[in-house]
Short mmCIF file of C-alpha atoms and ligand atoms in Angstrom, two decimals:
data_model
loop_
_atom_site.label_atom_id
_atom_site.label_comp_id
_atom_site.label_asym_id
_atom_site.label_seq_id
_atom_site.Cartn_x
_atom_site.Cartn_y
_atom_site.Cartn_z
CA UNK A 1415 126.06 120.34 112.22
CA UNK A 1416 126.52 124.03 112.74
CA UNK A 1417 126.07 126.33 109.94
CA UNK A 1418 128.57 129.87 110.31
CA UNK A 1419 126.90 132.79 108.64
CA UNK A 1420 127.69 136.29 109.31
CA UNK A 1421 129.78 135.95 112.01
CA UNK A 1422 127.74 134.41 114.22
CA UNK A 1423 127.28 130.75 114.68
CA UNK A 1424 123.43 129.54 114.25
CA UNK A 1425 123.10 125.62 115.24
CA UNK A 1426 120.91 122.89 113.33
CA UNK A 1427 119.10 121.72 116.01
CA UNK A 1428 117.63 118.24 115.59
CA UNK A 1429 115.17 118.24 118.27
CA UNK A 1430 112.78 116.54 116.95
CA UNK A 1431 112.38 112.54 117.79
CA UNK A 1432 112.59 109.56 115.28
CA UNK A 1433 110.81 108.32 113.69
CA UNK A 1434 109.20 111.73 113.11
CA UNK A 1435 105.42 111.92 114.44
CA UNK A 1436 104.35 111.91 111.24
CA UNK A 1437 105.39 108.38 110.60
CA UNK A 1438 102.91 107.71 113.93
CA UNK A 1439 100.08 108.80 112.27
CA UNK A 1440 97.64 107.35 110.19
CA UNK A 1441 98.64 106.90 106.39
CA UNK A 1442 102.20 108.01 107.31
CA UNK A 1443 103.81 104.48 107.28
CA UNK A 1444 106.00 103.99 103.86
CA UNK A 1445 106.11 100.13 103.13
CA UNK A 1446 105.79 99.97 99.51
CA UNK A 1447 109.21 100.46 97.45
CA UNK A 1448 107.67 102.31 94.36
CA UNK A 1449 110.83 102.88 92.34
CA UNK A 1450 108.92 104.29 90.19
CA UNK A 1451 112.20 106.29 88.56
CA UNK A 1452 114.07 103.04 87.51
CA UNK A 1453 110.48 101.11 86.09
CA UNK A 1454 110.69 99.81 82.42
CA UNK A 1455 107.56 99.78 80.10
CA UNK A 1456 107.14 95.99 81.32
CA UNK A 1457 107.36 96.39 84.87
CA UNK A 1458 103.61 96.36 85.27
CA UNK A 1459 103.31 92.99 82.72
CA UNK A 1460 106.13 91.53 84.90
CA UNK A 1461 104.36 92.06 88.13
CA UNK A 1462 101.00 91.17 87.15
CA UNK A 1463 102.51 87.95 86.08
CA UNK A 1464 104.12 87.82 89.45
CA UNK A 1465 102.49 85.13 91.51
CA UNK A 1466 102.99 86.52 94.53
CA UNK A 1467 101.34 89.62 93.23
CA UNK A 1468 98.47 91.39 95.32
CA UNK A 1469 96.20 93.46 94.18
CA UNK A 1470 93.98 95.81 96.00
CA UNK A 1471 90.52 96.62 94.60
CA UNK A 1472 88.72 99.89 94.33
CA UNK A 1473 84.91 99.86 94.42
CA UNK A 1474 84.45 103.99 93.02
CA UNK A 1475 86.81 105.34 95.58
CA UNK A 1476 86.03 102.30 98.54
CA UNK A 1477 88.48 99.66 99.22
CA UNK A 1478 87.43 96.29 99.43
CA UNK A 1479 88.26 94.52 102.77
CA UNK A 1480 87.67 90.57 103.61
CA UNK A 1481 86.75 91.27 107.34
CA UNK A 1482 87.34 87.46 108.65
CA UNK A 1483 89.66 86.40 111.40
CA UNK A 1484 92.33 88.43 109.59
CA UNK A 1485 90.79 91.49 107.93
CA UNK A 1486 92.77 92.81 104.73
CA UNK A 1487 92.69 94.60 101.73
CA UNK A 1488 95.15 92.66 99.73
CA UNK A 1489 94.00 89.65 97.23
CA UNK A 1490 95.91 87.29 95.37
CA UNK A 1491 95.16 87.51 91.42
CA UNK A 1492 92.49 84.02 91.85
CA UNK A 1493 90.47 86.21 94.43
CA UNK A 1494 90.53 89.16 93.11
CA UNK A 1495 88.86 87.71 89.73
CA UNK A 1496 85.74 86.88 91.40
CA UNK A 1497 84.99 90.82 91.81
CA UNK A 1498 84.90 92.22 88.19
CA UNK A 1499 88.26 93.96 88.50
CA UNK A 1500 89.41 95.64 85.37
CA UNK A 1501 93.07 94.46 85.13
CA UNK A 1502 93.95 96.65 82.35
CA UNK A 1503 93.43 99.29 84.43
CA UNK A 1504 95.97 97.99 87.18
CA UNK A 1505 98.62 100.23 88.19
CA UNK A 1506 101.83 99.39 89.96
CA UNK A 1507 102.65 100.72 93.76
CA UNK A 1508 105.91 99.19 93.81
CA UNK A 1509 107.14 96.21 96.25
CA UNK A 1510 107.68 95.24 99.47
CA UNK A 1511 109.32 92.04 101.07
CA UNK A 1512 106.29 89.31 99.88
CA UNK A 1513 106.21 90.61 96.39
CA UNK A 1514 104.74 93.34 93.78
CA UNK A 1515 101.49 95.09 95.42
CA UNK A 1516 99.03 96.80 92.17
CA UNK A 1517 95.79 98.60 92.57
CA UNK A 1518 92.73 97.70 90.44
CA UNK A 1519 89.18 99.63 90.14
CA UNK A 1520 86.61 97.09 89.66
CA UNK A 1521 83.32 97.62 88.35
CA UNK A 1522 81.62 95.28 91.21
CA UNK A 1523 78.20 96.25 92.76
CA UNK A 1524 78.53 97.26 96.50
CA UNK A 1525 74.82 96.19 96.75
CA UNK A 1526 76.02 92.87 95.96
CA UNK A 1527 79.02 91.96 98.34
CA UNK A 1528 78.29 89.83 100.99
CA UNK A 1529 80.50 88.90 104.39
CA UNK A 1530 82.96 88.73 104.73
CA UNK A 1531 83.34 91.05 102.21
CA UNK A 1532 82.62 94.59 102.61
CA UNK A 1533 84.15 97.97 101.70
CA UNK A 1534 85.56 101.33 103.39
CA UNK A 1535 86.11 104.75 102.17
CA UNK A 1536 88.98 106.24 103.14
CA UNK A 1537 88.06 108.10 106.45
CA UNK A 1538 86.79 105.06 107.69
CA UNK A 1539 89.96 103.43 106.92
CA UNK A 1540 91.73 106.36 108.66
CA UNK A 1541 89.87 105.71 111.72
CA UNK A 1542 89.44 101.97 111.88
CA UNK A 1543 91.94 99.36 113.48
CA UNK A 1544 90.39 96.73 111.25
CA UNK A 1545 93.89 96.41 109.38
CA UNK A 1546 96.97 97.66 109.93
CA UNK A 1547 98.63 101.15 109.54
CA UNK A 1548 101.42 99.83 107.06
CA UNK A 1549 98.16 98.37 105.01
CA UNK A 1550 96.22 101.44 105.11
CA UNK A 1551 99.29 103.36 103.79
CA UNK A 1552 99.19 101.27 100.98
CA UNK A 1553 95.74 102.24 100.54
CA UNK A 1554 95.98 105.36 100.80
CA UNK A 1555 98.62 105.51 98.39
CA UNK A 1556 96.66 103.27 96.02
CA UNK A 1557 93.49 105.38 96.27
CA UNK A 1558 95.07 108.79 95.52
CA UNK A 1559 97.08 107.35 92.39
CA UNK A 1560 94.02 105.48 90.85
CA UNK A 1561 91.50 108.71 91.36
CA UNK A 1562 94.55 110.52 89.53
CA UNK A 1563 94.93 108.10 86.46
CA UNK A 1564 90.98 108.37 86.60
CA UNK A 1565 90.82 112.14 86.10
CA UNK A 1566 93.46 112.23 83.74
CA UNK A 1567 92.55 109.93 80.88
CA UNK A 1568 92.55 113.09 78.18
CA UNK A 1569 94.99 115.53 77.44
CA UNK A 1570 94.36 118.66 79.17
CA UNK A 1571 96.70 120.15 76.25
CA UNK A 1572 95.09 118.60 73.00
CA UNK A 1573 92.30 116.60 74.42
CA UNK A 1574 93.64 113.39 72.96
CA UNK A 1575 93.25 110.24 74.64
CA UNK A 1576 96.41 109.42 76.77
CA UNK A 1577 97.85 106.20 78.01
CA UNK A 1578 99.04 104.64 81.55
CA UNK A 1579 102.76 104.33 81.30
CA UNK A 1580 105.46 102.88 83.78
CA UNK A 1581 103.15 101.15 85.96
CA UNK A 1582 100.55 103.76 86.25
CA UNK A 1583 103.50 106.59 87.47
CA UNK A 1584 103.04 108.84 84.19
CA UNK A 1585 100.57 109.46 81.65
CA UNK A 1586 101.47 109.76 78.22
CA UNK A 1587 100.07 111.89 75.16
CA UNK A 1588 101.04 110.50 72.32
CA UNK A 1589 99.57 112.89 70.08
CA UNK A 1590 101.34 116.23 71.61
CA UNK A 1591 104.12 114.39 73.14
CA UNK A 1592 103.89 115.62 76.44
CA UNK A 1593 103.47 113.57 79.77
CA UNK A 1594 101.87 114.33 83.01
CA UNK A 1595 102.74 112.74 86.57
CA UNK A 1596 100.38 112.03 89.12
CA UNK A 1597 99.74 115.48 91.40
CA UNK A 1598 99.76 115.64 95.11
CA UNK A 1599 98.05 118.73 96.17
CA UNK A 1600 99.58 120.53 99.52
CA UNK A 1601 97.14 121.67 102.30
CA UNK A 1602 98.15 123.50 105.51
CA UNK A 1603 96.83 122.44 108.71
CA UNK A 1604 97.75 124.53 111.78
CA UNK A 1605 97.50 125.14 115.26
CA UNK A 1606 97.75 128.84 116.47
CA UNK A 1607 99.40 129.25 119.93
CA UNK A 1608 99.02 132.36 121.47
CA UNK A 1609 100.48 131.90 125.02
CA UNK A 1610 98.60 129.44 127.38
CA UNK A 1611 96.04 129.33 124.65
CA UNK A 1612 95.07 127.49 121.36
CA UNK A 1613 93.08 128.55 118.55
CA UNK A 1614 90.21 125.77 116.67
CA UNK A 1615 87.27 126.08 114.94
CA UNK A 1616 84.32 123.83 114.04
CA UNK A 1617 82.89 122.93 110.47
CA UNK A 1618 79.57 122.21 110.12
CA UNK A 1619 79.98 118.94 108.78
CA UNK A 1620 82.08 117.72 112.38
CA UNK A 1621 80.87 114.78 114.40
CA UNK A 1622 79.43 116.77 117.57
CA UNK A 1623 81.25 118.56 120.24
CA UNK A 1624 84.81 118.29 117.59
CA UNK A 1625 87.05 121.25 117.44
CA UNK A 1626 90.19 120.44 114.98
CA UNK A 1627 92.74 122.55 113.74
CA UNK A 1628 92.25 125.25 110.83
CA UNK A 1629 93.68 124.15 106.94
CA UNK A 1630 93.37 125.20 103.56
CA UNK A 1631 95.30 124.77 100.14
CA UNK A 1632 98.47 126.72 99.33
CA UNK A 1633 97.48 128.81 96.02
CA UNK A 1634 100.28 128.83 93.48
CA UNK A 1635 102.98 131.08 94.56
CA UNK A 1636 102.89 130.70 98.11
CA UNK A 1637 105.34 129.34 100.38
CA UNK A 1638 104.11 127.04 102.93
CA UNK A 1639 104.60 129.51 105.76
CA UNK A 1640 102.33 132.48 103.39
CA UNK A 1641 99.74 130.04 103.24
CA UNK A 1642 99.56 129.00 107.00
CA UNK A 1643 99.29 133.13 107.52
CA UNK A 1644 96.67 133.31 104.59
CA UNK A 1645 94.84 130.55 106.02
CA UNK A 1646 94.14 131.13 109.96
CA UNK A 1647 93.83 134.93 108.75
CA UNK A 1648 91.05 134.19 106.54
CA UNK A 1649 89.43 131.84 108.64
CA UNK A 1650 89.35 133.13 112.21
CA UNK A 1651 90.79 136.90 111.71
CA UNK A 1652 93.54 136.06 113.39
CA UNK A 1653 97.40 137.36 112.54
CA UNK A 1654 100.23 134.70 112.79
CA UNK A 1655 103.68 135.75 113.00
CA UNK A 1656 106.28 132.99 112.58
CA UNK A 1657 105.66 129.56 111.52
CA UNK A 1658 106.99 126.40 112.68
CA UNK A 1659 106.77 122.97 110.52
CA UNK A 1660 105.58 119.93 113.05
CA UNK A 1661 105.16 117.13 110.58
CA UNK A 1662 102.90 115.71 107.19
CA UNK A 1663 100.31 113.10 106.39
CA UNK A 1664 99.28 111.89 103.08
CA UNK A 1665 95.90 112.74 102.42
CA UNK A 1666 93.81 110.58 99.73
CA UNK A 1667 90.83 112.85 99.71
CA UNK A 1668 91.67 112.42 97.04
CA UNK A 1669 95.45 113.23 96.90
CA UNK A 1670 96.46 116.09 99.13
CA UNK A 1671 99.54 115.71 101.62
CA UNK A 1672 99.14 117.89 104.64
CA UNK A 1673 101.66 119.80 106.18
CA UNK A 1674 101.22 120.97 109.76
CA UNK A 1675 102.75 123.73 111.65
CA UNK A 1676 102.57 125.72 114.64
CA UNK A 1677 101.33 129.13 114.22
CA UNK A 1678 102.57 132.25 116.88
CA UNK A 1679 99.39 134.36 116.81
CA UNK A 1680 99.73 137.94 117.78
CA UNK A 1681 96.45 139.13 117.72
CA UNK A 1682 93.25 137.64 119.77
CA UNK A 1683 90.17 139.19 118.28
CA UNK A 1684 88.22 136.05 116.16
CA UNK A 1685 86.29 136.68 113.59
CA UNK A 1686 85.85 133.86 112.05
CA UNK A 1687 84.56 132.98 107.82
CA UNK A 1688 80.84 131.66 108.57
CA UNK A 1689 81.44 130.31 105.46
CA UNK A 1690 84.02 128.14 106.52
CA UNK A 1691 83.22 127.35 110.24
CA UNK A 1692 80.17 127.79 112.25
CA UNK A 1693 82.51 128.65 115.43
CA UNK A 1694 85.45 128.95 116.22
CA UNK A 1695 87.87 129.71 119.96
CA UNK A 1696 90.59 130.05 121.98
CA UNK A 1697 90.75 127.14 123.95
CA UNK A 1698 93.27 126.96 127.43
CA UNK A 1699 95.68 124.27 127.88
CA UNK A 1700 93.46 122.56 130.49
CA UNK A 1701 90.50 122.60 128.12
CA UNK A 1702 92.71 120.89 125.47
CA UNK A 1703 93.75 118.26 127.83
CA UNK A 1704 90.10 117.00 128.33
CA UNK A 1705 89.55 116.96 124.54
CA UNK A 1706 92.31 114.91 124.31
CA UNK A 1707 90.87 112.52 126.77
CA UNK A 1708 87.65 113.20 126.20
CA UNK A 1709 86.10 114.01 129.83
CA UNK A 1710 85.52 117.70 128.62
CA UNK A 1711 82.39 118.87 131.12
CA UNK A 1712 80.94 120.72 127.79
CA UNK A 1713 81.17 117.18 125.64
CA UNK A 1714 83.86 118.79 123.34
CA UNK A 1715 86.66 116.88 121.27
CA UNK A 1716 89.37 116.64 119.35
CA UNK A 1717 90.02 114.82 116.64
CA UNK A 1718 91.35 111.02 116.87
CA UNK A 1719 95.23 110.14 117.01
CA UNK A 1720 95.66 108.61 113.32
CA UNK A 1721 94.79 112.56 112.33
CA UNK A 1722 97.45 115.12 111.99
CA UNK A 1723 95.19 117.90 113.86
CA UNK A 1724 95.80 115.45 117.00
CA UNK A 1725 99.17 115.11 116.39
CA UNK A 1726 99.39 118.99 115.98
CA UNK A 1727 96.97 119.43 119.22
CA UNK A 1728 98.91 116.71 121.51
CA UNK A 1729 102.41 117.79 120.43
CA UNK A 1730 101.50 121.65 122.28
CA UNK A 1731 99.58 120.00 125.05
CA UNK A 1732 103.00 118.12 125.91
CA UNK A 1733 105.26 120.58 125.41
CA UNK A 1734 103.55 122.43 128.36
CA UNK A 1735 104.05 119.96 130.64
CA UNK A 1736 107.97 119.62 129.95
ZN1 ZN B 1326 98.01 115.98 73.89
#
């Protein structure tokens, strides 16, 4: 594909491998068909009565898991009975090749579960192996959607009462006549190169010795590129010239998708928001590559692979060695 503007000739370069890395990561892994723009108002009724039909069950905003031989979060409709779920409440994900797959809050005590039953909030699903990356997807996906249709029971127009309609994909007001769709919230995450150096910064709330990657949310009016500049400015004092997009993950906390990029800093003083971080560096190539493998001499680290910071981190850490 080449693309002729002004006289001169400037190439679409598809350099990037496929699947992208962000379909590596964890939640990144699209199983579920949601369809959610050719649903009918019985499409939910129809799958519930499905009976092939899994459901998976939200404790607040925990997942239940059955952690036997073969851990998983999905339960047939006889299981999932046995946990209080609140099946009016059940919205629709969508499908994949065994059948519907719907998400259900129940009102279950925690206290009470016992083995092989358990539960895991979403950064512990992020990071655990316990099932698989396709499943935690699903999860993810579940978990944002759900905490949406939670905060979103009244009207933010007339303060009516609304309803769940297709499936749990829009929310209705009949009284004002005016719908809302579930919100994903976009975050930048970014690594900012500045030569044979990288730029991260600690929160006070990191596991010790991590260094990750600055973020923030876009504000309205921003492009993504403005808010990667915005961002690592605030932060660390640093100035970022031009942006480069790497790759996304969905992010249920509780329904943000991150977008990573590359950042090319041109200035080197930090002075970073101790509101934000309690420190934050320039760290060499060769520093980055012991993160990354974890035999730093000073005991510091980066964040695991199933997070886009690593993805963000690794992807500069191999291009320097092409
Ligand atoms: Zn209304």
């Amino acid at each position: 594909l080449a693309i002729c503007w002004d006289k001169k000739t400037l190439t679409i370069k598809f350099d990037e491998s496929f699947p992208e890395a962000g379909a590596l990561i964890g939640f990144g892994q699209r199983a579920i068909r949601t369809e959610s723009e050719s649903r009918t108002e019985d499409s939910l009724q129809t799958a519930m009565a499905n009976e092939q039909a899994r459901f998976h069950i939200f404790l607040g905003s925990k997942v239940l898991v059955r952690k036997d031989d073969a851990p998983t979060t999905t339960f047939l409709c006889n299981e999932a009975q046995a946990f209080d779920v609140q099946f009016e409440e059940a919205v629709l994900l969508g499908a994949d090749d065994t059948g519907p797959r719907l998400a259900v809050p129940s009102s279950f005590d925690v206290e009470s579960l016992v083995p092989p039953y358990t539960t895991y909030d979403m950064r512990a699903l992020l990071y655990s192996s316990a099932i698989s990356d396709i499943e935690a997807s699903t999860v993810a996906q579940a978990a944002s959607l759900l905490h949406w249709q939670r905060m979103n029971r009244y009207c933010g127009l007339c303060g009516q009462k609304t309803t769940s309609r297709i499936g749990g994909y829009r929310r209705e007001c009949k009284n004002c006549n005016t719908s809302q769709f579930p919100r994903t919230d976009p975050v930048v995450i970014m690594l900012a190169i500045r030569g044979d150096y990288c730029l991260l910064g600690r929160s006070a709330h990191f596991p010790p010795g991590w260094f990750s990657t600055l973020a923030g949310f876009v504000e309205p009016g921003e492009t993504i590129e403005a808010a990667v500049r915005r961002e690592t400015y605030e932060e660390s004092g640093i100035e970022l010239r031009r942006v480069r997009y790497h790759t996304s993950q969905p992010w249920p906390f509780p329904h943000s998708l991150m977008i990573g990029a590359f950042g090319e800093a041109i200035s080197e003083e930090i002075r970073f928001d101790a509101n934000e971080l309690e420190d934050c560096r320039w760290f060499s190539r060769d520093d980055v590559r012991k993160m990354i493998d974890d035999n730093h001499e000073a005991g510091f680290k980066c964040p695991p692979t199933k997070a886009i910071a690593h993805s963000l981190i690794r992807k500069w850490v191999q291009a320097s060695d092409d």
